[in-house]
Amino acid sequence: MILLDKTSCELLRYLIGLKEAETIMTISRELGQSRRKIYYHLEKINDALEGYGEEIVSQPRVGILLTEKQKELCRELLRHVDSRSYIMSARERMQLISLCICASKERVTIEKLMDLTEVSRNTVLNDLNEIRHQLTTEQYQVSLYSTKARGYYLDCHPLNKIQYVHSLLYHIFVEGNQAFVAVLNQKIQALFAGEKLLSGDLQAFLSQQVPLVEQDLGKKINRHELVFMLQVLPYLLLSCRNMELKKEEENSISQEFSLIRKRIEYKVAKLLSERMDSQLAVQLSDIEISLLAVLLLSYRKDRDLHATSQDFAQLQEALEAFLWRFETSSYQIENRDDLLRNLLTHCKALLFRKTYGILTKNPLTRQIRSRYADLFIFTKSCAVVLEEAWFVSLTDDDIAYLTIHIGGSLKNSPAEQRDNRQIYLVCDEGVGISKLLLKQCRDYLPNERLDAVFTTEQFKSVEDILRADVLITTNEDLETDLPVIQVHPILDNEDILNITHFVKRQGLSDAATFNQDLEKLLSTYVKDSVRSQELKEKIQKLVNEKLLANAAEETEDRTKDSN
C-alpha cells in the first residue's frame, strides 16, 4: 500500500509542476515547510517509487527537476490517492482504533473498525494484535480483550486507563501529523454523531471560559498546554464515561483523587462544571470533575500567584538546596528570587504530573543537551537533591526544563549599548524559554539593546507605539510591518548566523546566500547528505564562535574607549 499523506501529495504536485530545477531550500520556502520535512516526505515518495525503479534525487548545485517519466509515475501515484482522503500509516490506524475502543460506549466490533479505518478484516486483526502486544510493553498495565457481549474493550484500573488515554492523545495531537488529527476528529465525530462532548458548542464554550478559569485560579496556563487540553478534554471525558465501574473501583479512584480535592483547581473545575451544565446541559460526574482538576494542576503555568504559598514550603526548601549547589559552582545566578518563583511554579505542576502519571515531553530536550551540554549535565547532578526530597525520578525532559529556567537566569557579562539597535523578542513558549532566548540573543548580540520579551498578545497591544529596529520571534505567524526574523527557541547555528547578519545589515540575503553557497560547496565533495549536514553545522559553529569572539573584542574596545 502507498502510504502518502496530504503533505507528501502536496510536495508531489509541486515537483510535477516545476519547469526549472529548484533546491531543497527554495522548495521548503515555497511550501512553508522545513528542509527536514521536505527530505522526510521526499523519502516517503521515493519509497513509493521504488517499485518502478525510479528515485527523485536533489542534484548538487542544481536541485530537483523531474524527467517526463518521473512526472508520469508521480501522476500515477496521485491517481491512487483520493484527494479528499488521508492515507493513514499503520501506526496512525492503530492510534485511531485504540481511541475508538477507549471512548466508545457501544460495542466495538471488527466490522465497526473496518468501516472506521477503511481497510480489510485481516489488516484490522493484525492491527489489534499489534496493539495488544504494545500494551504489554508499556507501564500502564492495560490489557486488550474481546468478548461477544462487549466487543473489544480495555481491562485495567480506572486511573491507569486515564493515564494511557492521555498518553495516546499526546502522541496523536502533539507528535502526530496535523492532517491525520483532522481526519481523526472527523471520523470520531461521525462515529459518535450527536455526542455533546464533541460538539463545536462545547469547544466554543471552553475557549470562552479560559480567561475566567485563569482568573479564578490566579494562574496563567502555558499557551501550548492550554491548546492541547482543549483538544483532548472531550476524548478524556468520553473515555471516563465508557468505564463500567464497580462500587469498590469507584471508591478506589475517589481515594486516588482525594489529594486534589483540597486544591483551588478542584473548586474551579466544579465552577466550570456548573457553568457547563447551565449553558450546555452537559453534566460532569465527580470523577470527571476530578480529572479536569488534575489537568489544571498538571499543565505548566507561565504565572502563579500562589507559587510561594505556605503549603508548598517543603517544595521551596528542596529548590533552595538545589540552587545552593549552583551557587557553590562556577555558575553565577542573577535575580535569584525571580528564578526561585519560576521554579516553584514549574515544579508544582511537575509533581502533580508525576503523582498522576500525566505524560508531557519537552520538544527542546535534544537541542538543550546539544547546545548546553555542560549546563544540562550539571543541572542533572544537582537535581538529585530534588529526586531525594520528592521521591521521584526525573527524566531528561524534566532536567531540560530545569536547565531552561537556570540558563535564562545566569549572569551575562556587561556590555556597552550606546547608539545601537533596539531589538525586541516575541515568544509564546513560556517564561523559562523566553528568558533563555533573551540570554542567547544577548550572548550573540552583546552590543545591541535587548530590553524585553513580549508574548504575541503583549506585542500587539504596544505595536503601534513601539520603536524597534528588529524583532526576533519564535512564532511562525507573527504579522507586523517591523523588520522580523524567525528563530528556533534554542538557537541553532543557522539562526545565529541569520540574526548576526540581519542586525548588522538589516537583511537576510547575505546569510541565506552564505548558507546556500556552503550547502552547494559541501554537496560537491560529500555525497552523503547526512555527513554533509554534519560538516555544514560544524562550519557554521566555527563561524558563530568567531562572530562571538569579535563581538567580545568590540565590547572590550568600547569599554577601553569610554574609560
Short mmCIF file of C-alpha atoms in Angstrom, two decimals, residues 164-474:
data_model
loop_
_atom_site.label_atom_id
_atom_site.label_comp_id
_atom_site.label_asym_id
_atom_site.label_seq_id
_atom_site.Cartn_x
_atom_site.Cartn_y
_atom_site.Cartn_z
CA TYR A 164 -2.99 5.55 28.99
CA VAL A 165 -5.61 7.59 27.11
CA HIS A 166 -3.82 10.86 27.95
CA SER A 167 -0.55 9.38 26.65
CA LEU A 168 -2.29 8.17 23.48
CA LEU A 169 -3.80 11.61 22.89
CA TYR A 170 -0.44 13.28 23.48
CA HIS A 171 1.20 11.13 20.79
CA ILE A 172 -1.66 11.91 18.39
CA PHE A 173 -2.19 15.64 18.95
CA VAL A 174 1.33 16.82 19.84
CA GLU A 175 3.63 14.46 17.98
CA GLY A 176 1.33 13.42 15.12
CA ASN A 177 0.68 14.78 11.66
CA GLN A 178 -1.90 17.58 11.74
CA ALA A 179 -3.61 16.22 8.63
CA PHE A 180 -4.14 12.94 10.49
CA VAL A 181 -5.51 14.84 13.51
CA ALA A 182 -8.11 16.46 11.23
CA VAL A 183 -9.10 13.08 9.79
CA LEU A 184 -9.28 11.51 13.26
CA ASN A 185 -11.57 14.28 14.51
CA GLN A 186 -13.88 13.84 11.51
CA LYS A 187 -14.05 10.05 11.87
CA ILE A 188 -14.62 10.09 15.63
CA GLN A 189 -17.31 12.78 15.33
CA ALA A 190 -19.06 10.74 12.63
CA LEU A 191 -18.83 7.64 14.83
CA PHE A 192 -20.22 9.48 17.86
CA ALA A 193 -22.79 11.56 15.98
CA GLY A 194 -24.86 13.72 18.33
CA GLU A 195 -22.41 13.42 21.24
CA LYS A 196 -22.46 16.77 23.10
CA LEU A 197 -18.87 16.39 24.30
CA LEU A 198 -17.68 16.52 20.68
CA SER A 199 -19.83 19.45 19.61
CA GLY A 200 -18.49 22.75 18.35
CA ASP A 201 -20.62 24.43 21.02
CA LEU A 202 -18.57 22.79 23.78
CA GLN A 203 -15.26 23.82 22.17
CA ALA A 204 -16.50 27.41 21.82
CA PHE A 205 -17.71 27.38 25.43
CA LEU A 206 -14.39 26.06 26.77
CA SER A 207 -12.39 28.64 24.79
CA GLN A 208 -14.57 31.44 26.18
CA GLN A 209 -14.13 30.10 29.72
CA VAL A 210 -10.31 30.17 29.65
CA PRO A 211 -9.93 33.78 30.94
CA LEU A 212 -12.46 33.09 33.73
CA VAL A 213 -10.74 29.86 34.75
CA GLU A 214 -7.32 31.54 34.83
CA GLN A 215 -8.74 34.43 36.83
CA ASP A 216 -10.33 32.06 39.35
CA LEU A 217 -7.09 30.09 39.61
CA GLY A 218 -4.83 33.13 39.91
CA LYS A 219 -2.65 31.35 37.33
CA LYS A 220 -1.88 31.60 33.62
CA ILE A 221 -1.62 28.24 31.90
CA ASN A 222 1.10 27.81 29.26
CA ARG A 223 -0.40 28.52 25.83
CA HIS A 224 0.73 25.22 24.25
CA GLU A 225 -0.56 23.20 27.20
CA LEU A 226 -3.87 25.05 27.03
CA VAL A 227 -4.36 24.34 23.32
CA PHE A 228 -3.63 20.66 23.96
CA MET A 229 -6.06 20.47 26.90
CA LEU A 230 -8.91 21.95 24.86
CA GLN A 231 -8.21 19.45 22.07
CA VAL A 232 -8.12 16.32 24.22
CA LEU A 233 -10.55 17.04 27.08
CA PRO A 234 -13.65 15.73 25.20
CA TYR A 235 -11.88 12.44 24.42
CA LEU A 236 -10.69 12.04 28.03
CA LEU A 237 -14.22 12.62 29.30
CA LEU A 238 -15.62 10.08 26.80
CA SER A 239 -13.05 7.52 27.97
CA CYS A 240 -14.24 8.08 31.55
CA ARG A 241 -17.87 7.57 30.53
CA ASN A 242 -17.34 4.19 28.90
CA MET A 243 -15.80 2.68 32.05
CA GLU A 244 -18.02 0.13 33.77
CA LEU A 245 -17.03 0.72 37.40
CA LYS A 246 -17.93 -1.45 40.34
CA LYS A 247 -18.56 0.20 43.70
CA GLU A 248 -15.10 -0.71 45.04
CA GLU A 249 -13.47 0.70 41.87
CA GLU A 250 -15.38 3.98 42.28
CA ASN A 251 -14.19 4.16 45.89
CA SER A 252 -10.63 3.39 44.81
CA ILE A 253 -10.45 6.11 42.18
CA SER A 254 -12.19 8.55 44.53
CA GLN A 255 -9.42 7.84 47.06
CA GLU A 256 -6.78 8.38 44.35
CA PHE A 257 -8.20 11.84 43.70
CA SER A 258 -8.60 12.82 47.37
CA LEU A 259 -5.36 14.85 47.28
CA ILE A 260 -6.61 17.27 44.64
CA ARG A 261 -9.95 17.98 46.33
CA LYS A 262 -8.11 20.31 48.73
CA ARG A 263 -6.70 22.38 45.88
CA ILE A 264 -8.17 25.50 44.30
CA GLU A 265 -8.13 23.71 40.93
CA TYR A 266 -10.85 21.34 42.14
CA LYS A 267 -13.07 24.27 43.20
CA VAL A 268 -12.53 25.96 39.84
CA ALA A 269 -13.29 22.69 38.00
CA LYS A 270 -16.58 22.42 39.93
CA LEU A 271 -17.50 26.00 38.98
CA LEU A 272 -16.70 25.27 35.33
CA SER A 273 -18.81 22.11 35.51
CA GLU A 274 -21.76 24.09 36.88
CA ARG A 275 -21.50 26.64 34.06
CA MET A 276 -21.23 23.80 31.53
CA ASP A 277 -24.41 22.23 32.91
CA SER A 278 -26.23 25.55 32.97
CA GLN A 279 -25.31 26.66 29.44
CA LEU A 280 -24.95 23.38 27.52
CA ALA A 281 -26.79 20.82 29.66
CA VAL A 282 -23.55 18.80 29.88
CA GLN A 283 -23.17 17.27 33.33
CA LEU A 284 -19.84 16.02 34.69
CA SER A 285 -19.52 13.30 37.31
CA ASP A 286 -17.29 13.80 40.34
CA ILE A 287 -14.62 11.61 38.71
CA GLU A 288 -14.74 13.79 35.57
CA ILE A 289 -14.51 16.98 37.64
CA SER A 290 -11.53 15.50 39.49
CA LEU A 291 -9.89 14.61 36.16
CA LEU A 292 -10.34 18.21 34.96
CA ALA A 293 -8.76 19.42 38.22
CA VAL A 294 -5.79 17.06 37.69
CA LEU A 295 -5.21 18.55 34.23
CA LEU A 296 -5.38 22.10 35.59
CA LEU A 297 -2.84 21.12 38.25
CA SER A 298 -0.52 19.20 35.93
CA TYR A 299 -0.08 21.52 32.96
CA ARG A 300 2.73 24.07 33.03
CA LYS A 301 1.99 27.63 34.15
CA ASP A 302 3.51 30.89 32.97
CA ARG A 303 2.30 32.69 36.09
CA ASP A 304 1.12 31.54 39.53
CA LEU A 305 0.06 34.00 42.23
CA HIS A 306 0.08 31.16 44.76
CA ALA A 307 3.60 29.91 43.97
CA THR A 308 5.00 30.89 47.38
CA SER A 309 2.01 29.73 49.48
CA GLN A 310 2.86 28.07 52.79
CA ASP A 311 1.52 24.64 51.78
CA PHE A 312 4.44 24.34 49.36
CA ALA A 313 7.11 25.24 51.94
CA GLN A 314 8.82 21.84 51.64
CA LEU A 315 8.89 22.21 47.86
CA GLN A 316 10.63 25.56 48.28
CA GLU A 317 13.17 24.09 50.74
CA ALA A 318 14.21 21.46 48.19
CA LEU A 319 14.56 24.09 45.46
CA GLU A 320 16.63 26.28 47.81
CA ALA A 321 19.03 23.37 48.29
CA PHE A 322 19.06 22.79 44.52
CA LEU A 323 20.01 26.43 43.85
CA TRP A 324 22.61 26.40 46.61
CA ARG A 325 24.53 23.75 44.67
CA PHE A 326 24.63 26.10 41.68
CA GLU A 327 25.79 29.00 43.82
CA THR A 328 28.77 26.99 45.08
CA SER A 329 29.85 26.31 41.48
CA SER A 330 31.32 28.50 38.75
CA TYR A 331 27.81 29.33 37.51
CA GLN A 332 26.54 32.71 38.70
CA ILE A 333 22.81 33.30 39.10
CA GLU A 334 21.13 36.69 38.89
CA ASN A 335 17.62 37.58 40.06
CA ARG A 336 17.62 34.57 42.37
CA ASP A 337 14.20 35.32 43.87
CA ASP A 338 12.65 35.57 40.42
CA LEU A 339 14.25 32.25 39.41
CA LEU A 340 13.05 30.56 42.60
CA ARG A 341 9.49 31.76 42.00
CA ASN A 342 9.54 30.46 38.41
CA LEU A 343 10.95 27.10 39.55
CA LEU A 344 8.26 26.82 42.22
CA THR A 345 5.58 27.45 39.59
CA HIS A 346 7.09 24.87 37.26
CA CYS A 347 7.79 22.18 39.87
CA LYS A 348 4.33 22.35 41.45
CA ALA A 349 2.88 21.21 38.13
CA LEU A 350 5.74 18.72 37.64
CA LEU A 351 4.97 16.94 40.94
CA PHE A 352 1.27 16.61 40.12
CA ARG A 353 2.20 15.17 36.70
CA LYS A 354 4.43 12.63 38.43
CA THR A 355 1.77 11.80 41.02
CA TYR A 356 -0.99 11.14 38.47
CA GLY A 357 1.12 9.83 35.58
CA ILE A 358 0.21 12.66 33.18
CA LEU A 359 2.59 12.42 30.22
CA THR A 360 4.35 15.50 28.94
CA LYS A 361 7.52 15.77 26.87
CA ASN A 362 9.95 18.58 26.24
CA PRO A 363 10.32 19.21 22.49
CA LEU A 364 13.58 21.07 23.15
CA THR A 365 15.42 18.34 25.10
CA ARG A 366 17.68 17.35 22.21
CA GLN A 367 18.68 20.93 21.47
CA ILE A 368 19.29 21.68 25.16
CA ARG A 369 21.50 18.61 25.58
CA SER A 370 23.46 19.54 22.46
CA ARG A 371 23.90 23.30 22.84
CA TYR A 372 24.07 23.48 26.64
CA ALA A 373 25.66 20.10 27.33
CA ASP A 374 27.74 21.18 30.37
CA LEU A 375 24.86 23.07 31.99
CA PHE A 376 22.48 20.14 31.34
CA ILE A 377 24.90 17.66 32.95
CA PHE A 378 25.47 19.93 35.97
CA THR A 379 21.71 20.51 36.36
CA LYS A 380 21.18 16.75 36.27
CA SER A 381 23.75 16.20 39.01
CA CYS A 382 22.16 18.92 41.17
CA ALA A 383 18.65 17.56 40.56
CA VAL A 384 19.47 14.52 42.71
CA VAL A 385 18.56 16.79 45.62
CA LEU A 386 15.05 17.18 44.23
CA GLU A 387 14.63 13.49 43.44
CA GLU A 388 15.56 12.51 47.01
CA ALA A 389 13.35 15.18 48.57
CA TRP A 390 10.29 14.42 46.41
CA PHE A 391 10.75 10.64 45.94
CA VAL A 392 10.52 10.96 42.16
CA SER A 393 12.68 10.07 39.19
CA LEU A 394 13.32 12.99 36.83
CA THR A 395 13.59 12.21 33.12
CA ASP A 396 15.85 14.03 30.67
CA ASP A 397 12.76 16.00 29.58
CA ASP A 398 12.30 17.16 33.19
CA ILE A 399 16.00 18.05 33.50
CA ALA A 400 15.85 20.00 30.23
CA TYR A 401 13.00 22.16 31.60
CA LEU A 402 15.05 22.89 34.74
CA THR A 403 18.07 23.70 32.55
CA ILE A 404 15.96 26.19 30.59
CA HIS A 405 14.99 28.05 33.77
CA ILE A 406 18.56 28.04 35.12
CA GLY A 407 20.09 29.03 31.77
CA GLY A 408 17.80 32.04 31.48
CA SER A 409 18.95 33.32 34.88
CA LEU A 410 22.73 33.03 34.52
CA LYS A 411 24.67 36.27 34.65
CA ASN A 412 25.71 37.97 31.43
CA SER A 413 28.92 39.93 31.07
CA PRO A 414 28.15 43.69 30.89
CA ALA A 415 28.25 45.39 27.51
CA GLU A 416 28.09 48.97 26.34
CA GLN A 417 24.88 49.65 24.42
CA ARG A 418 25.14 53.21 23.18
CA ASP A 419 23.59 54.29 19.88
CA ASN A 420 22.92 50.72 18.86
CA ARG A 421 19.87 48.97 17.50
CA GLN A 422 16.75 48.45 19.59
CA ILE A 423 15.70 44.79 19.46
CA TYR A 424 12.61 43.19 20.98
CA LEU A 425 11.80 39.50 21.25
CA VAL A 426 8.37 37.91 20.75
CA CYS A 427 7.97 34.44 22.21
CA ASP A 428 4.91 32.41 23.28
CA GLU A 429 6.86 29.40 24.56
CA GLY A 430 6.59 30.21 28.27
CA VAL A 431 8.60 32.15 30.87
CA GLY A 432 11.58 29.78 31.02
CA ILE A 433 12.13 29.65 27.25
CA SER A 434 11.59 33.42 26.92
CA LYS A 435 14.30 34.19 29.46
CA LEU A 436 16.70 31.70 27.91
CA LEU A 437 16.05 33.11 24.42
CA LEU A 438 16.84 36.60 25.72
CA LYS A 439 20.11 35.34 27.19
CA GLN A 440 21.06 33.57 23.96
CA CYS A 441 20.43 36.72 21.92
CA ARG A 442 22.42 38.84 24.39
CA ASP A 443 25.32 36.39 24.08
CA TYR A 444 25.47 36.80 20.30
CA LEU A 445 24.40 40.46 20.15
CA PRO A 446 26.16 41.88 23.23
CA ASN A 447 26.31 45.46 21.93
CA GLU A 448 22.65 45.80 20.97
CA ARG A 449 19.73 46.90 23.14
CA LEU A 450 17.59 43.87 24.02
CA ASP A 451 15.24 45.05 26.72
CA ALA A 452 12.08 42.97 26.67
CA VAL A 453 10.45 39.71 25.65
CA PHE A 454 6.78 40.02 24.67
CA THR A 455 4.12 37.41 24.12
CA THR A 456 2.20 37.95 20.88
CA GLU A 457 -0.71 39.38 22.87
CA GLN A 458 1.57 41.86 24.69
CA PHE A 459 3.34 42.82 21.47
CA LYS A 460 0.08 43.55 19.64
CA SER A 461 -1.05 45.81 22.48
CA VAL A 462 2.03 48.06 22.14
CA GLU A 463 2.94 47.57 18.46
CA ASP A 464 1.61 50.99 17.40
CA ILE A 465 3.84 52.87 19.84
CA LEU A 466 6.85 50.54 19.76
CA ARG A 467 10.06 51.80 18.20
CA ALA A 468 12.18 48.84 17.19
CA ASP A 469 14.90 48.21 14.64
CA VAL A 470 14.45 44.45 14.67
CA LEU A 471 12.01 41.85 16.05
CA ILE A 472 13.29 38.35 16.79
CA THR A 473 10.49 35.80 17.21
CA THR A 474 9.95 32.09 17.70
#
